[in-house]
Amino acid sequence: MSTILISGGTVVTASGTLDADVLVAGEKIAAVLAREVTGAGGTGEAAGGVGDSAAAVAADRVIDATGKYVLPGGIDVHTHMEMPFGGTFSADTFETGTRAAAWGGTTTIVDFAVQAKGTSLLATLDKWHAKADGNCAIDYGFHMIVSDVNDTTLKEMDACIAAGVNSFKMFMAYPGVFYATDGEILLAMQQAARSGATVMMHAENGIAIDQLVAQAIAAGRTDPVNHGLTRPPELEGEATSRAIVLAQVADCPLYIVHLSARQALAAVAEARDNGQNVFAETCPQYLFLSLDDLARPDFEGAKFVASPPLRSQEHQDSLWRGLRSNDLSVVSTDHCPFCFKDQKELGRGDFSKIPNGMPGVEHRMDLLHAGVVAGQLTLPRWVEVASTTPARMFGLYPRKGVIAAGSDADIVIYDPQARQTLSAATHHMNVDYSAYEGMELTGKVVTTLSRGRPVIDEGTYAGSTGHGAFLARGLNQYLV
Ligand code: DUC
Ligand code: ZN
Ligand code: ZN
């Protein structure tokens, strides 16, 4: 079994930082070897495997991580590779998307299998396995999008759970496509609750939104900014509150995806204060971009069309606060890239035809590190929202999400001083624009290990298609 010693770095986990060397044996972390404990917060998970001094360890390879952070690999629990949407497909395949993820320090994704109306959940799952199997550079799991609630679907939810897919996304938006009525949502929540599975909700009031969209188009307001203006934050707040009530009645764990509005955050915070099993994620685009980007001239705003839409600036402060208070527990990307040329352009002259989604899987760790640099998050909180909590929320912990003896050696060596400029010219996602073009950041991935295998090795791609394995997941580990 080959061994790697990562020496001289600062191990960062959700519970603190520790000056320690990390010994990898085969696919697992064999030991965390403390050099010196750095005060309060320096003990905890990172110290779980403290053993011999590093000097005594011989390894096949030694990676010098002096001056670098050593992190558990990022876990992005919201991606859409090759997703059918709006008459086209998201532009990253499992191959290109997982490669880009690794460049950015993400070692696990959880993608969404999408049930089309009139099809079965199990056939859908087979289809998504066929897309991913043998193509991924890093490990992956699936959630299931339920868009057709009927007796067969409800029964199949249990079979999905047995197959390691125990989180089911539903939509209060997109009438006629993914939309589920309140009654259908209640039925699916009751079904999920019997097994302790989680319902994930796209919480926007799609019925009201469709009226606003029709009014805007009829009035000739067709530019991309109208995508945002016709999806006001109040309608995200309302849908979030309604989802919370339905989950309460069904006694079902609820996870609000891609939360963007302070009204929605307030509803989540209240439910959590009341002891309900309600959780939420936000995404970097809602922390760093705004309605002003959607309003960029010459159709450039189309690059920023995603749902829920980018919000005005004041929502960003609430979201950062929510991340600190843990009312927002996770940051995922909702990576759903569509090229500007030929895909976003489908909506020239009618914003409602612009495919909804933005690229981001490559830059989540870096953008959140920018939040650390700006004082919005602490280092351990960075790791917590980007890796440890996603692992616990979606039943992957402690195999993933922590640097500890016995865990998978999914490890990122991160240079906190390196400078980089985000650009479509240098990113690895299969999309012809960057939502963050020209943004200068401090911090960059040097090396990414997936189960002990270098995928990014000192700034060079060293991975292989098909290394990534399917992860059957357990239940949410936060239920109260
Ligand atoms: N919701 C998502 O979660 N992803 C892409 C589009 C959408 O509306
Ligand atoms: Zn959604
Ligand atoms: Zn999504």
mmCIF file of N, CA and C in Angstrom, residues 200-288:
data_model
loop_
_atom_site.group_PDB
_atom_site.id
_atom_site.type_symbol
_atom_site.label_atom_id
_atom_site.label_comp_id
_atom_site.label_asym_id
_atom_site.label_seq_id
_atom_site.Cartn_x
_atom_site.Cartn_y
_atom_site.Cartn_z
ATOM 1 N N MET A 200 -35.776 18.177 -0.124
ATOM 2 C CA MET A 200 -35.071 19.418 -0.467
ATOM 3 C C MET A 200 -36.038 20.263 -1.292
ATOM 4 N N MET A 201 -36.087 21.537 -1.019
ATOM 5 C CA MET A 201 -37.124 22.334 -1.684
ATOM 6 C C MET A 201 -36.552 23.509 -2.459
ATOM 7 N N HIS A 202 -36.985 23.600 -3.714
ATOM 8 C CA HIS A 202 -36.819 24.842 -4.486
ATOM 9 C C HIS A 202 -38.027 25.691 -4.132
ATOM 10 N N ALA A 203 -37.801 26.669 -3.270
ATOM 11 C CA ALA A 203 -38.910 27.410 -2.676
ATOM 12 C C ALA A 203 -39.070 28.782 -3.341
ATOM 13 N N GLU A 204 -39.835 28.805 -4.389
ATOM 14 C CA GLU A 204 -40.298 30.055 -5.005
ATOM 15 C C GLU A 204 -41.738 29.801 -5.421
ATOM 16 N N ASN A 205 -42.589 30.797 -5.259
ATOM 17 C CA ASN A 205 -44.001 30.650 -5.634
ATOM 18 C C ASN A 205 -44.137 30.782 -7.155
ATOM 19 N N GLY A 206 -44.047 29.624 -7.828
ATOM 20 C CA GLY A 206 -44.015 29.610 -9.291
ATOM 21 C C GLY A 206 -45.310 30.036 -9.944
ATOM 22 N N ILE A 207 -46.419 29.826 -9.262
ATOM 23 C CA ILE A 207 -47.715 30.211 -9.846
ATOM 24 C C ILE A 207 -47.790 31.738 -9.966
ATOM 25 N N ALA A 208 -47.426 32.423 -8.887
ATOM 26 C CA ALA A 208 -47.448 33.889 -8.925
ATOM 27 C C ALA A 208 -46.366 34.415 -9.880
ATOM 28 N N ILE A 209 -45.188 33.793 -9.839
ATOM 29 C CA ILE A 209 -44.082 34.235 -10.703
ATOM 30 C C ILE A 209 -44.493 34.157 -12.174
ATOM 31 N N ASP A 210 -45.166 33.081 -12.555
ATOM 32 C CA ASP A 210 -45.541 32.948 -13.975
ATOM 33 C C ASP A 210 -46.461 34.081 -14.425
ATOM 34 N N GLN A 211 -47.302 34.570 -13.515
ATOM 35 C CA GLN A 211 -48.159 35.719 -13.864
ATOM 36 C C GLN A 211 -47.307 36.970 -14.082
ATOM 37 N N LEU A 212 -46.346 37.173 -13.187
ATOM 38 C CA LEU A 212 -45.482 38.361 -13.324
ATOM 39 C C LEU A 212 -44.649 38.277 -14.609
ATOM 40 N N VAL A 213 -44.205 37.078 -14.927
ATOM 41 C CA VAL A 213 -43.414 36.893 -16.156
ATOM 42 C C VAL A 213 -44.275 37.221 -17.376
ATOM 43 N N ALA A 214 -45.498 36.707 -17.391
ATOM 44 C CA ALA A 214 -46.388 36.955 -18.539
ATOM 45 C C ALA A 214 -46.665 38.453 -18.681
ATOM 46 N N GLN A 215 -46.866 39.135 -17.550
ATOM 47 C CA GLN A 215 -47.102 40.585 -17.605
ATOM 48 C C GLN A 215 -45.892 41.320 -18.187
ATOM 49 N N ALA A 216 -44.697 40.913 -17.750
ATOM 50 C CA ALA A 216 -43.485 41.600 -18.217
ATOM 51 C C ALA A 216 -43.304 41.409 -19.724
ATOM 52 N N ILE A 217 -43.468 40.180 -20.168
ATOM 53 C CA ILE A 217 -43.289 39.904 -21.612
ATOM 54 C C ILE A 217 -44.329 40.693 -22.420
ATOM 55 N N ALA A 218 -45.572 40.692 -21.945
ATOM 56 C CA ALA A 218 -46.641 41.408 -22.670
ATOM 57 C C ALA A 218 -46.352 42.903 -22.745
ATOM 58 N N ALA A 219 -45.662 43.413 -21.724
ATOM 59 C CA ALA A 219 -45.348 44.846 -21.702
ATOM 60 C C ALA A 219 -44.037 45.160 -22.413
ATOM 61 N N GLY A 220 -43.416 44.151 -23.003
ATOM 62 C CA GLY A 220 -42.171 44.380 -23.755
ATOM 63 C C GLY A 220 -40.944 44.476 -22.874
ATOM 64 N N ARG A 221 -41.074 44.097 -21.621
ATOM 65 C CA ARG A 221 -39.907 44.108 -20.724
ATOM 66 C C ARG A 221 -39.239 42.732 -20.849
ATOM 67 N N THR A 222 -38.334 42.607 -21.792
ATOM 68 C CA THR A 222 -37.827 41.278 -22.166
ATOM 69 C C THR A 222 -36.350 41.048 -21.806
ATOM 70 N N ASP A 223 -35.681 42.099 -21.276
ATOM 71 C CA ASP A 223 -34.257 41.959 -20.965
ATOM 72 C C ASP A 223 -34.024 41.038 -19.768
ATOM 73 N N PRO A 224 -32.782 40.503 -19.656
ATOM 74 C CA PRO A 224 -32.493 39.562 -18.563
ATOM 75 C C PRO A 224 -32.814 40.080 -17.163
ATOM 76 N N VAL A 225 -32.672 41.377 -16.935
ATOM 77 C CA VAL A 225 -32.922 41.881 -15.574
ATOM 78 C C VAL A 225 -34.345 41.562 -15.116
ATOM 79 N N ASN A 226 -35.244 41.428 -16.086
ATOM 80 C CA ASN A 226 -36.634 41.135 -15.728
ATOM 81 C C ASN A 226 -36.799 39.733 -15.137
ATOM 82 N N HIS A 227 -35.824 38.875 -15.393
ATOM 83 C CA HIS A 227 -35.837 37.572 -14.722
ATOM 84 C C HIS A 227 -35.830 37.794 -13.197
ATOM 85 N N GLY A 228 -34.990 38.717 -12.762
ATOM 86 C CA GLY A 228 -34.926 39.008 -11.323
ATOM 87 C C GLY A 228 -36.152 39.753 -10.831
ATOM 88 N N LEU A 229 -36.591 40.702 -11.627
ATOM 89 C CA LEU A 229 -37.695 41.565 -11.174
ATOM 90 C C LEU A 229 -39.018 40.801 -11.091
ATOM 91 N N THR A 230 -39.146 39.730 -11.862
ATOM 92 C CA THR A 230 -40.395 38.965 -11.833
ATOM 93 C C THR A 230 -40.359 37.813 -10.811
ATOM 94 N N ARG A 231 -39.235 37.713 -10.100
ATOM 95 C CA ARG A 231 -39.127 36.676 -9.062
ATOM 96 C C ARG A 231 -38.754 37.364 -7.755
ATOM 97 N N PRO A 232 -39.633 38.190 -7.211
ATOM 98 C CA PRO A 232 -39.273 39.009 -6.051
ATOM 99 C C PRO A 232 -38.978 38.158 -4.811
ATOM 100 N N PRO A 233 -38.164 38.700 -3.913
ATOM 101 C CA PRO A 233 -37.747 37.935 -2.724
ATOM 102 C C PRO A 233 -38.930 37.532 -1.845
ATOM 103 N N GLU A 234 -39.978 38.333 -1.879
ATOM 104 C CA GLU A 234 -41.161 37.992 -1.064
ATOM 105 C C GLU A 234 -41.735 36.644 -1.475
ATOM 106 N N LEU A 235 -41.651 36.337 -2.782
ATOM 107 C CA LEU A 235 -42.224 35.063 -3.246
ATOM 108 C C LEU A 235 -41.312 33.878 -2.919
ATOM 109 N N GLU A 236 -40.054 34.164 -2.639
ATOM 110 C CA GLU A 236 -39.193 33.104 -2.093
ATOM 111 C C GLU A 236 -39.496 32.933 -0.602
ATOM 112 N N GLY A 237 -39.694 34.064 0.082
ATOM 113 C CA GLY A 237 -40.020 33.999 1.517
ATOM 114 C C GLY A 237 -41.330 33.258 1.749
ATOM 115 N N GLU A 238 -42.323 33.593 0.951
ATOM 116 C CA GLU A 238 -43.643 32.951 1.099
ATOM 117 C C GLU A 238 -43.539 31.447 0.868
ATOM 118 N N ALA A 239 -42.875 31.052 -0.198
ATOM 119 C CA ALA A 239 -42.769 29.615 -0.512
ATOM 120 C C ALA A 239 -41.965 28.891 0.562
ATOM 121 N N THR A 240 -40.938 29.533 1.062
ATOM 122 C CA THR A 240 -40.128 28.896 2.111
ATOM 123 C C THR A 240 -40.979 28.657 3.360
ATOM 124 N N SER A 241 -41.768 29.670 3.737
ATOM 125 C CA SER A 241 -42.648 29.507 4.911
ATOM 126 C C SER A 241 -43.638 28.376 4.677
ATOM 127 N N ARG A 242 -44.186 28.312 3.475
ATOM 128 C CA ARG A 242 -45.185 27.278 3.167
ATOM 129 C C ARG A 242 -44.531 25.893 3.217
ATOM 130 N N ALA A 243 -43.342 25.785 2.670
ATOM 131 C CA ALA A 243 -42.636 24.488 2.713
ATOM 132 C C ALA A 243 -42.379 24.072 4.161
ATOM 133 N N ILE A 244 -42.044 25.040 4.981
ATOM 134 C CA ILE A 244 -41.766 24.737 6.391
ATOM 135 C C ILE A 244 -43.030 24.222 7.084
ATOM 136 N N VAL A 245 -44.162 24.852 6.796
ATOM 137 C CA VAL A 245 -45.429 24.404 7.409
ATOM 138 C C VAL A 245 -45.769 22.994 6.925
ATOM 139 N N LEU A 246 -45.624 22.751 5.643
ATOM 140 C CA LEU A 246 -45.931 21.411 5.113
ATOM 141 C C LEU A 246 -45.020 20.360 5.763
ATOM 142 N N ALA A 247 -43.747 20.708 5.931
ATOM 143 C CA ALA A 247 -42.801 19.767 6.553
ATOM 144 C C ALA A 247 -43.158 19.530 8.018
ATOM 145 N N GLN A 248 -43.639 20.583 8.657
ATOM 146 C CA GLN A 248 -44.036 20.444 10.065
ATOM 147 C C GLN A 248 -45.219 19.481 10.181
ATOM 148 N N VAL A 249 -46.205 19.670 9.293
ATOM 149 C CA VAL A 249 -47.393 18.808 9.325
ATOM 150 C C VAL A 249 -46.996 17.360 9.025
ATOM 151 N N ALA A 250 -46.081 17.183 8.090
ATOM 152 C CA ALA A 250 -45.670 15.822 7.698
ATOM 153 C C ALA A 250 -44.583 15.264 8.622
ATOM 154 N N ASP A 251 -44.058 16.114 9.495
ATOM 155 C CA ASP A 251 -42.940 15.737 10.379
ATOM 156 C C ASP A 251 -41.748 15.232 9.565
ATOM 157 N N CYS A 252 -41.430 15.991 8.547
ATOM 158 C CA CYS A 252 -40.382 15.579 7.601
ATOM 159 C C CYS A 252 -39.196 16.547 7.659
ATOM 160 N N PRO A 253 -37.972 16.032 7.667
ATOM 161 C CA PRO A 253 -36.805 16.920 7.567
ATOM 162 C C PRO A 253 -36.838 17.687 6.243
ATOM 163 N N LEU A 254 -36.523 18.969 6.333
ATOM 164 C CA LEU A 254 -36.606 19.845 5.161
ATOM 165 C C LEU A 254 -35.282 20.578 4.989
ATOM 166 N N TYR A 255 -34.825 20.626 3.759
ATOM 167 C CA TYR A 255 -33.568 21.317 3.419
ATOM 168 C C TYR A 255 -33.900 22.271 2.281
ATOM 169 N N ILE A 256 -33.791 23.564 2.549
ATOM 170 C CA ILE A 256 -34.080 24.569 1.519
ATOM 171 C C ILE A 256 -32.825 24.759 0.673
ATOM 172 N N VAL A 257 -32.956 24.506 -0.617
ATOM 173 C CA VAL A 257 -31.789 24.668 -1.499
ATOM 174 C C VAL A 257 -31.663 26.126 -1.968
ATOM 175 N N HIS A 258 -30.499 26.464 -2.375
ATOM 176 C CA HIS A 258 -30.142 27.767 -2.967
ATOM 177 C C HIS A 258 -30.951 28.949 -2.405
ATOM 178 N N LEU A 259 -30.893 29.104 -1.090
ATOM 179 C CA LEU A 259 -31.620 30.217 -0.450
ATOM 180 C C LEU A 259 -30.920 31.530 -0.783
ATOM 181 N N SER A 260 -31.716 32.503 -1.220
ATOM 182 C CA SER A 260 -31.099 33.757 -1.674
ATOM 183 C C SER A 260 -31.669 35.011 -1.010
ATOM 184 N N ALA A 261 -32.837 34.893 -0.385
ATOM 185 C CA ALA A 261 -33.524 36.105 0.090
ATOM 186 C C ALA A 261 -33.579 36.157 1.619
ATOM 187 N N ARG A 262 -33.446 37.364 2.145
ATOM 188 C CA ARG A 262 -33.471 37.478 3.612
ATOM 189 C C ARG A 262 -34.814 37.051 4.182
ATOM 190 N N GLN A 263 -35.899 37.210 3.415
ATOM 191 C CA GLN A 263 -37.218 36.786 3.897
ATOM 192 C C GLN A 263 -37.245 35.263 4.095
ATOM 193 N N ALA A 264 -36.626 34.553 3.193
ATOM 194 C CA ALA A 264 -36.574 33.094 3.306
ATOM 195 C C ALA A 264 -35.697 32.683 4.489
ATOM 196 N N LEU A 265 -34.603 33.407 4.654
ATOM 197 C CA LEU A 265 -33.706 33.105 5.774
ATOM 198 C C LEU A 265 -34.423 33.317 7.107
ATOM 199 N N ALA A 266 -35.224 34.376 7.193
ATOM 200 C CA ALA A 266 -35.960 34.641 8.442
ATOM 201 C C ALA A 266 -36.905 33.484 8.756
ATOM 202 N N ALA A 267 -37.542 32.954 7.727
ATOM 203 C CA ALA A 267 -38.473 31.826 7.943
ATOM 204 C C ALA A 267 -37.708 30.587 8.427
ATOM 205 N N VAL A 268 -36.549 30.349 7.842
ATOM 206 C CA VAL A 268 -35.731 29.194 8.254
ATOM 207 C C VAL A 268 -35.267 29.379 9.700
ATOM 208 N N ALA A 269 -34.811 30.576 10.017
ATOM 209 C CA ALA A 269 -34.306 30.836 11.373
ATOM 210 C C ALA A 269 -35.405 30.607 12.409
ATOM 211 N N GLU A 270 -36.604 31.062 12.092
ATOM 212 C CA GLU A 270 -37.713 30.902 13.032
ATOM 213 C C GLU A 270 -38.022 29.413 13.243
ATOM 214 N N ALA A 271 -38.060 28.664 12.148
ATOM 215 C CA ALA A 271 -38.353 27.223 12.254
ATOM 216 C C ALA A 271 -37.275 26.522 13.072
ATOM 217 N N ARG A 272 -36.036 26.907 12.855
ATOM 218 C CA ARG A 272 -34.938 26.277 13.603
ATOM 219 C C ARG A 272 -35.025 26.639 15.080
ATOM 220 N N ASP A 273 -35.392 27.894 15.365
ATOM 221 C CA ASP A 273 -35.563 28.294 16.765
ATOM 222 C C ASP A 273 -36.667 27.468 17.437
ATOM 223 N N ASN A 274 -37.636 27.066 16.625
ATOM 224 C CA ASN A 274 -38.739 26.263 17.165
ATOM 225 C C ASN A 274 -38.396 24.779 17.252
ATOM 226 N N GLY A 275 -37.187 24.442 16.894
ATOM 227 C CA GLY A 275 -36.749 23.054 17.033
ATOM 228 C C GLY A 275 -37.143 22.155 15.881
ATOM 229 N N GLN A 276 -37.562 22.741 14.764
ATOM 230 C CA GLN A 276 -37.952 21.915 13.619
ATOM 231 C C GLN A 276 -36.711 21.477 12.836
ATOM 232 N N ASN A 277 -36.795 20.333 12.210
ATOM 233 C CA ASN A 277 -35.692 19.847 11.358
ATOM 234 C C ASN A 277 -35.707 20.575 10.023
ATOM 235 N N VAL A 278 -35.262 21.817 10.050
ATOM 236 C CA VAL A 278 -35.213 22.644 8.845
ATOM 237 C C VAL A 278 -33.776 23.144 8.684
ATOM 238 N N PHE A 279 -33.256 22.998 7.488
ATOM 239 C CA PHE A 279 -31.871 23.365 7.191
ATOM 240 C C PHE A 279 -31.865 24.134 5.873
ATOM 241 N N ALA A 280 -30.785 24.863 5.641
ATOM 242 C CA ALA A 280 -30.727 25.611 4.382
ATOM 243 C C ALA A 280 -29.291 25.797 3.927
ATOM 244 N N GLU A 281 -29.164 25.917 2.612
ATOM 245 C CA GLU A 281 -27.882 26.241 1.985
ATOM 246 C C GLU A 281 -28.040 27.545 1.220
ATOM 247 N N THR A 282 -26.917 28.220 1.030
ATOM 248 C CA THR A 282 -26.881 29.272 0.024
ATOM 249 C C THR A 282 -25.732 28.949 -0.932
ATOM 250 N N CYS A 283 -25.504 29.827 -1.897
ATOM 251 C CA CYS A 283 -24.493 29.568 -2.930
ATOM 252 C C CYS A 283 -23.637 30.823 -3.114
ATOM 253 N N PRO A 284 -22.395 30.672 -3.597
ATOM 254 C CA PRO A 284 -21.514 31.830 -3.739
ATOM 255 C C PRO A 284 -22.112 32.963 -4.569
ATOM 256 N N GLN A 285 -22.885 32.616 -5.603
ATOM 257 C CA GLN A 285 -23.434 33.693 -6.452
ATOM 258 C C GLN A 285 -24.329 34.641 -5.653
ATOM 259 N N TYR A 286 -24.984 34.131 -4.627
ATOM 260 C CA TYR A 286 -25.856 34.993 -3.829
ATOM 261 C C TYR A 286 -25.066 35.806 -2.795
ATOM 262 N N LEU A 287 -23.834 35.362 -2.546
ATOM 263 C CA LEU A 287 -22.977 36.083 -1.600
ATOM 264 C C LEU A 287 -22.146 37.158 -2.288
ATOM 265 N N PHE A 288 -21.873 36.959 -3.589
ATOM 266 C CA PHE A 288 -20.915 37.845 -4.268
ATOM 267 C C PHE A 288 -21.498 38.631 -5.439
#
